[in-house]
mmCIF file of C-alpha atoms and ligand atoms in Angstrom:
data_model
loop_
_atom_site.group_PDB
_atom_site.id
_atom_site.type_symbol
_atom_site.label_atom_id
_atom_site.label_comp_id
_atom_site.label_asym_id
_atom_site.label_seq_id
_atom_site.Cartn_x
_atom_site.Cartn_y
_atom_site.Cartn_z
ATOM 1 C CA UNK A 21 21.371 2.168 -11.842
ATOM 2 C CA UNK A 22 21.260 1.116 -15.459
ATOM 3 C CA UNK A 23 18.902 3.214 -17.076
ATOM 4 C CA UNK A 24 18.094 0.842 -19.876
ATOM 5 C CA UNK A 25 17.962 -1.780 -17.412
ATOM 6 C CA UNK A 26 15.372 -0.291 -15.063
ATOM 7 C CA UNK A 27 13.075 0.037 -17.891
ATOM 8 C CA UNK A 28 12.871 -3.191 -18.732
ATOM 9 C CA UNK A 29 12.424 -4.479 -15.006
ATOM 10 C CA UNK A 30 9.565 -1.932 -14.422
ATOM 11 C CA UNK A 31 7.396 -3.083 -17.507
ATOM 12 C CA UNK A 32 8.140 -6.755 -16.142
ATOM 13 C CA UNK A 33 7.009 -5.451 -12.957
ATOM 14 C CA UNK A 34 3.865 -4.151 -14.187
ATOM 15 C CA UNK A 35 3.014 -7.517 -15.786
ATOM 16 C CA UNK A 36 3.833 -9.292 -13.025
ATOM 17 C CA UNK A 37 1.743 -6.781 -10.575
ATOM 18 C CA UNK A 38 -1.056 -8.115 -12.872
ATOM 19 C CA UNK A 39 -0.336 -11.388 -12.974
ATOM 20 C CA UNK A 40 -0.572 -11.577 -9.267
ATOM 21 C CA UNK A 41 -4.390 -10.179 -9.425
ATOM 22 C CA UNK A 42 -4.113 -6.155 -9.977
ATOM 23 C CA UNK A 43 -7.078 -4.811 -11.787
ATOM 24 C CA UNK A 44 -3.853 -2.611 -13.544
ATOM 25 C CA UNK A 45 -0.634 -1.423 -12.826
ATOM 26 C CA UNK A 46 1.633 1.665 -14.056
ATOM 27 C CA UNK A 47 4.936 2.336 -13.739
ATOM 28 C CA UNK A 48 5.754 5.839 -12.452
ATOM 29 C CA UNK A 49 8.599 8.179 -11.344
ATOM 30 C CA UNK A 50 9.293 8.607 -7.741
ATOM 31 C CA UNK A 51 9.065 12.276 -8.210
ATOM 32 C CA UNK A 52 5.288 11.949 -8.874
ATOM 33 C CA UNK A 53 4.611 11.120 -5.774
ATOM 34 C CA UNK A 54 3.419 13.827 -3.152
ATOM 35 C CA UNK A 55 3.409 13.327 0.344
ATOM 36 C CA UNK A 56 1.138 15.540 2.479
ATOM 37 C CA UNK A 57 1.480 15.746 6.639
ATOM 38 C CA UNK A 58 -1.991 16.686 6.784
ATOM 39 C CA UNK A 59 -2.930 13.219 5.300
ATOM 40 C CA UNK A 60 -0.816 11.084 7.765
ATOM 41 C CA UNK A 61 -2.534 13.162 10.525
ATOM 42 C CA UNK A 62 -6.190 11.528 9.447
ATOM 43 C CA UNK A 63 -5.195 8.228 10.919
ATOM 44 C CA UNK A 64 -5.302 9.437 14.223
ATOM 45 C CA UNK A 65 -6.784 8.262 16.927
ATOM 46 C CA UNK A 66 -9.746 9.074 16.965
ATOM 47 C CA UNK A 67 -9.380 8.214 12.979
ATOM 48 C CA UNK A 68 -8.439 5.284 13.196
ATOM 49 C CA UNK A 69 -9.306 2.191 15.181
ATOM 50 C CA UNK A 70 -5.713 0.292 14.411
ATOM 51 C CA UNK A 71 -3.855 3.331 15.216
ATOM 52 C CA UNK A 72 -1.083 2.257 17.150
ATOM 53 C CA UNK A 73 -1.604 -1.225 16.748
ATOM 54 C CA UNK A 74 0.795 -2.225 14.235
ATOM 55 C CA UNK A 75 4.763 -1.450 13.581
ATOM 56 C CA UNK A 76 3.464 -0.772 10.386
ATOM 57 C CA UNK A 77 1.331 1.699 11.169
ATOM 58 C CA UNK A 78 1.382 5.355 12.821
ATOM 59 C CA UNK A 79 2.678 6.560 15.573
ATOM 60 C CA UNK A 80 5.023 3.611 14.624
ATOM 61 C CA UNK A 81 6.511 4.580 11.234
ATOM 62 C CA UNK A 82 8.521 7.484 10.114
ATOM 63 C CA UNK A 83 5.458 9.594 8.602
ATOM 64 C CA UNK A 84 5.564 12.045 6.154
ATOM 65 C CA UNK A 85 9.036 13.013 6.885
ATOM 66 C CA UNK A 86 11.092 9.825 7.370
ATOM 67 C CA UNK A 87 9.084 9.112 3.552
ATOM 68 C CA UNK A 88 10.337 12.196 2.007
ATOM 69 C CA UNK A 89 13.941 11.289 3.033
ATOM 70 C CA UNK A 90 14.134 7.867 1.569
ATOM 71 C CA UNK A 91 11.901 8.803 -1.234
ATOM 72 C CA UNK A 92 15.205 10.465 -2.671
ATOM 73 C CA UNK A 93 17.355 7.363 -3.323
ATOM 74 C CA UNK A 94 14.330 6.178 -5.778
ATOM 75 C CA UNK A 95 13.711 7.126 -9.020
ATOM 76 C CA UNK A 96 11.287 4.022 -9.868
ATOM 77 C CA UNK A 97 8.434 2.961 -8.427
ATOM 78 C CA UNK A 98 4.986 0.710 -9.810
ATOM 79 C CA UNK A 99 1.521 1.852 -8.641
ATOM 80 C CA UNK A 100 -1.031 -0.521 -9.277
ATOM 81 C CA UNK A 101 -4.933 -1.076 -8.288
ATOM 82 C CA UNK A 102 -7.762 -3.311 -7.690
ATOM 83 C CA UNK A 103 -11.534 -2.461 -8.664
ATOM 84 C CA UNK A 104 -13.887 -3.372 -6.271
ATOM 85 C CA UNK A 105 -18.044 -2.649 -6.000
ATOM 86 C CA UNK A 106 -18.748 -0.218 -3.196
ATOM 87 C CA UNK A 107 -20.917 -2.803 -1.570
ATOM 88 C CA UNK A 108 -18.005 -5.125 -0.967
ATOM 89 C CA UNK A 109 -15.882 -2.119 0.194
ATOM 90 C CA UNK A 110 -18.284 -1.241 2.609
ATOM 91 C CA UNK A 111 -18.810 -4.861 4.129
ATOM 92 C CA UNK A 112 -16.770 -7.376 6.341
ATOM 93 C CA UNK A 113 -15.497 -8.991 3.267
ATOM 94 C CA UNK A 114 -13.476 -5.953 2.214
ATOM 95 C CA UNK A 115 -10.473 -7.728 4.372
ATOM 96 C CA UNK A 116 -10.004 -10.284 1.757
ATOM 97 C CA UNK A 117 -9.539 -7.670 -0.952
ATOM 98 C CA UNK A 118 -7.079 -6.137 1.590
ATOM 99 C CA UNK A 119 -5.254 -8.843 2.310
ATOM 100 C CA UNK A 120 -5.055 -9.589 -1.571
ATOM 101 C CA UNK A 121 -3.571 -5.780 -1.853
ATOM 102 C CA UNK A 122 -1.118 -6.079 0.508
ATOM 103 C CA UNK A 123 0.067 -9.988 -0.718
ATOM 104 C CA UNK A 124 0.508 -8.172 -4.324
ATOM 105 C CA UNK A 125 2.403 -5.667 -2.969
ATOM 106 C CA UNK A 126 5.004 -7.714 -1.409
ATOM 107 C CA UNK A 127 4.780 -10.371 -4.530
ATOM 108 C CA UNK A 128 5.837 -7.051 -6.789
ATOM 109 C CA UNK A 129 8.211 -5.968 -4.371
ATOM 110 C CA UNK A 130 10.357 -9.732 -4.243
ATOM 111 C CA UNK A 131 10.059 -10.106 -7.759
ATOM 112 C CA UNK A 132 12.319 -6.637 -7.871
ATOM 113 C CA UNK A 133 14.041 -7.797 -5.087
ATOM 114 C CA UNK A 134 15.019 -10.866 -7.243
ATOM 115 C CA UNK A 135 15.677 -8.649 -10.174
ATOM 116 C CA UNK A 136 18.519 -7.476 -8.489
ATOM 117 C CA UNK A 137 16.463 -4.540 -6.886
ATOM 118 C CA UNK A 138 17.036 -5.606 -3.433
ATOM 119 C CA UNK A 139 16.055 -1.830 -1.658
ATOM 120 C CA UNK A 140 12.672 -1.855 -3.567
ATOM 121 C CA UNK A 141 9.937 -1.116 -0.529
ATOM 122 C CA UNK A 142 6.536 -2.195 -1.045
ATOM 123 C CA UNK A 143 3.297 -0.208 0.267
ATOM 124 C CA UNK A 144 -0.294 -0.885 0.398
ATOM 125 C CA UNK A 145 -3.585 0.209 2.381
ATOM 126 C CA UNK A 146 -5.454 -0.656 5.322
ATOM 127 C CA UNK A 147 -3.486 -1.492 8.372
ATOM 128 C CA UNK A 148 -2.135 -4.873 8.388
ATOM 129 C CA UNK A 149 -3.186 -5.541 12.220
ATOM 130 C CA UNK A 150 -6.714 -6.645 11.569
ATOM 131 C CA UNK A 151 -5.890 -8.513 8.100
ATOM 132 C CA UNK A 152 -3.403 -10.985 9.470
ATOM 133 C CA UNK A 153 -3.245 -10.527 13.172
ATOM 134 C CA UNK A 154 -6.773 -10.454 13.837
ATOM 135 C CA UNK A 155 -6.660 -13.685 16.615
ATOM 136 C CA UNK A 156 -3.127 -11.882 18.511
ATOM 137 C CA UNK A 157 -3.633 -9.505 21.057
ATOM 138 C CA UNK A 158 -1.379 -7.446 19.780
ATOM 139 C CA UNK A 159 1.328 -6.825 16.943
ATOM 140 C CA UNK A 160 4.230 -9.113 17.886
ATOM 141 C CA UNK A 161 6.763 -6.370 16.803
ATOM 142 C CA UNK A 162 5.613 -3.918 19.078
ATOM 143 C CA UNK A 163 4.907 -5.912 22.274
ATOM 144 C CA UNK A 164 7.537 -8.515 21.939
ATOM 145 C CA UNK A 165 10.449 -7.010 19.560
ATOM 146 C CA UNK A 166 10.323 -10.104 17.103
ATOM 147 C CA UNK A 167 9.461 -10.675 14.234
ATOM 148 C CA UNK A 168 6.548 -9.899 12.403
ATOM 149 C CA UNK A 169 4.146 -13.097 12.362
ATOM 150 C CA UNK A 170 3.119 -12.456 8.344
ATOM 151 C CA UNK A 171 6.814 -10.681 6.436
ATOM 152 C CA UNK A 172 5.152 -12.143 3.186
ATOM 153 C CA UNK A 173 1.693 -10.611 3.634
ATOM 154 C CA UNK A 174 1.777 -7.391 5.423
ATOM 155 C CA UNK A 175 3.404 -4.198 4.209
ATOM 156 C CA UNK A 176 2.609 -0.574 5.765
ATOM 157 C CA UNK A 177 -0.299 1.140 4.414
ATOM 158 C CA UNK A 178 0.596 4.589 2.964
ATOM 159 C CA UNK A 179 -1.877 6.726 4.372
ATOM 160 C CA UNK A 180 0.589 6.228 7.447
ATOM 161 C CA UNK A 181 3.668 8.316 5.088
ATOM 162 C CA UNK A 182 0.747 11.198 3.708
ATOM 163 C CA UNK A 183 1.089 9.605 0.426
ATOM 164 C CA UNK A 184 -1.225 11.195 -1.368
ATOM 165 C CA UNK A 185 -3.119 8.704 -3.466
ATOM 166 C CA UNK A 186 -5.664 10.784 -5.417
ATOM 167 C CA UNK A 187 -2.985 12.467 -7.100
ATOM 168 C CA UNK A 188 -1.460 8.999 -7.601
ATOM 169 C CA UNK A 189 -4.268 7.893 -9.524
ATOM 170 C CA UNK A 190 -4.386 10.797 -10.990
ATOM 171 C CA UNK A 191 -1.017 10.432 -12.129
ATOM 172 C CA UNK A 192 -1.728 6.725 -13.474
ATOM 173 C CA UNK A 193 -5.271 8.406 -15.577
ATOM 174 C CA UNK A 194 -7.476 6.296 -13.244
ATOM 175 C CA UNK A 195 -10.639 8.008 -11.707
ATOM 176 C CA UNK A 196 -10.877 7.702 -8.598
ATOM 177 C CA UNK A 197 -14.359 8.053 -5.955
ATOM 178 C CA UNK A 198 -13.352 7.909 -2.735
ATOM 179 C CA UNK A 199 -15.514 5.804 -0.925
ATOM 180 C CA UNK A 200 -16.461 6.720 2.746
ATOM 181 C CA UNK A 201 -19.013 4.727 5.235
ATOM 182 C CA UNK A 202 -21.794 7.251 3.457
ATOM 183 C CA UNK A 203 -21.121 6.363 0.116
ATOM 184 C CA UNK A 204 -23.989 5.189 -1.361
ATOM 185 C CA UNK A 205 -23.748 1.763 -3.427
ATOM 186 C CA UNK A 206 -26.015 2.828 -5.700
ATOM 187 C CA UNK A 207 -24.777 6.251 -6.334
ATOM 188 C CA UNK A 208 -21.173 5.137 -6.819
ATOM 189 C CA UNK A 209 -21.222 1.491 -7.602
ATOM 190 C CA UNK A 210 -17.257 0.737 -8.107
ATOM 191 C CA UNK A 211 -14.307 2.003 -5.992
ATOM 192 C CA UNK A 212 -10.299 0.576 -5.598
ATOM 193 C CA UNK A 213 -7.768 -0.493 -3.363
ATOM 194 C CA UNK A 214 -4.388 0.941 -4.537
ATOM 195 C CA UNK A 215 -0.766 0.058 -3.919
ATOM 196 C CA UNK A 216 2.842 1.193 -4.275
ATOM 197 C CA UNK A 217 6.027 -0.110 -4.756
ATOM 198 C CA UNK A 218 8.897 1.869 -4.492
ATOM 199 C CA UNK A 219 11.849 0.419 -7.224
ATOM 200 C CA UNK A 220 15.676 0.458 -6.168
HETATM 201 S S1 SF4 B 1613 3.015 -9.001 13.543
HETATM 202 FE FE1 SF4 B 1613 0.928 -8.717 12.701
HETATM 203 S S2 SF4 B 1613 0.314 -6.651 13.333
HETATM 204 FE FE2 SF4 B 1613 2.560 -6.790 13.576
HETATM 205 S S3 SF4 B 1613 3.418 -6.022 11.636
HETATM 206 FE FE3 SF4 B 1613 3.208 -8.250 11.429
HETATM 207 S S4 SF4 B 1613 1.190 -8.575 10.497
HETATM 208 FE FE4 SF4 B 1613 1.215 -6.478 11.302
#
């Protein structure tokens, strides 16, 4: 990969990842990313409602493992965020801003694809089972081996690969509360939706 090349495509990246309706976006080095098994292991069952429900989504995906492996053909890879008040993270209407995540993941993701990046491998949050395939039964991947009903809108989320996103926000200087159903609105009054986008 053209070093001098890959520069310039990751700052157009980051514009674009803003462009598309990111609060902010950095570009980072694959190698700053930490994967943790003990992370994947919170979605869970008894976690997670979706779990299971999705392709994209554990026991489904390759966890922290399978992520490690292919992490080593990238050097590259765009974080970005988007800032949301608690209040709306903690109500139905959080979807949208999921949905919204996930759609600029994959818009960051085709725009490297069509940059000549075509292995680039987009991530978000939030399993993509409830956000686009609310009405189905089920995920069409799983139950009927075709294709996914939504390629341009749903990604996996990467608390299914232990990607540790505190220290990826730490990485990108952002603060970070993590907002739980016991957060209190009025305690912490902002919190974020973050994505990933892995460049190669
Ligand atoms: S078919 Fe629906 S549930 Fe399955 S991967 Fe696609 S968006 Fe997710």
């Amino acid at each position: 990969m053209n070093q001098q090349s890959v520069k310039a495509v990751v700052k157009e990246l980051v514009q674009r990842a803003c462009q598309l309706g990111a609060n902010d976006a950095r570009a980072i080095f694959a190698s700053d990313i930490s994967v943790d098994d003990n992370l994947a292991n919170l979605c869970q069952e008894r976690q997670c409602e979706y779990y299971g429900l999705s392709v994209n989504c554990p026991p489904n995906v390759t966890g922290p493992s399978g992520f490690r492996e292919l992490l080593k053909n990238y050097e590259h890879a765009i974080i970005f965020k988007i800032d949301a008040p608690t209040e709306v993270l903690l109500s139905d209407n959080r979807h949208k801003l999921f949905r919204q995540l996930h759609e600029i993941a994959v818009g960051i993701e085709q725009s490297a694809v069509e940059m000549g990046y075509r292995n680039s491998k987009a991530y978000a949050g939030g399993s993509c089972k409830p956000l686009f395939c609310q009405e189905y039964t089920s995920c069409r991947v799983l139950t009927e081996g075709g294709e996914c009903r939504y390629p341009r809108n749903a990604r996996p989320s990467m608390s299914g690969f232990g990607i540790n996103v505190s220290k990826l926000m730490q990485t990108a200087g952002w603060s970070m509360d993590r907002i739980i159903r016991e957060t209190d609105p009025n305690v912490v009054s902002m919190g974020m939706l973050s994505g990933l986008v892995l460049i190669g």
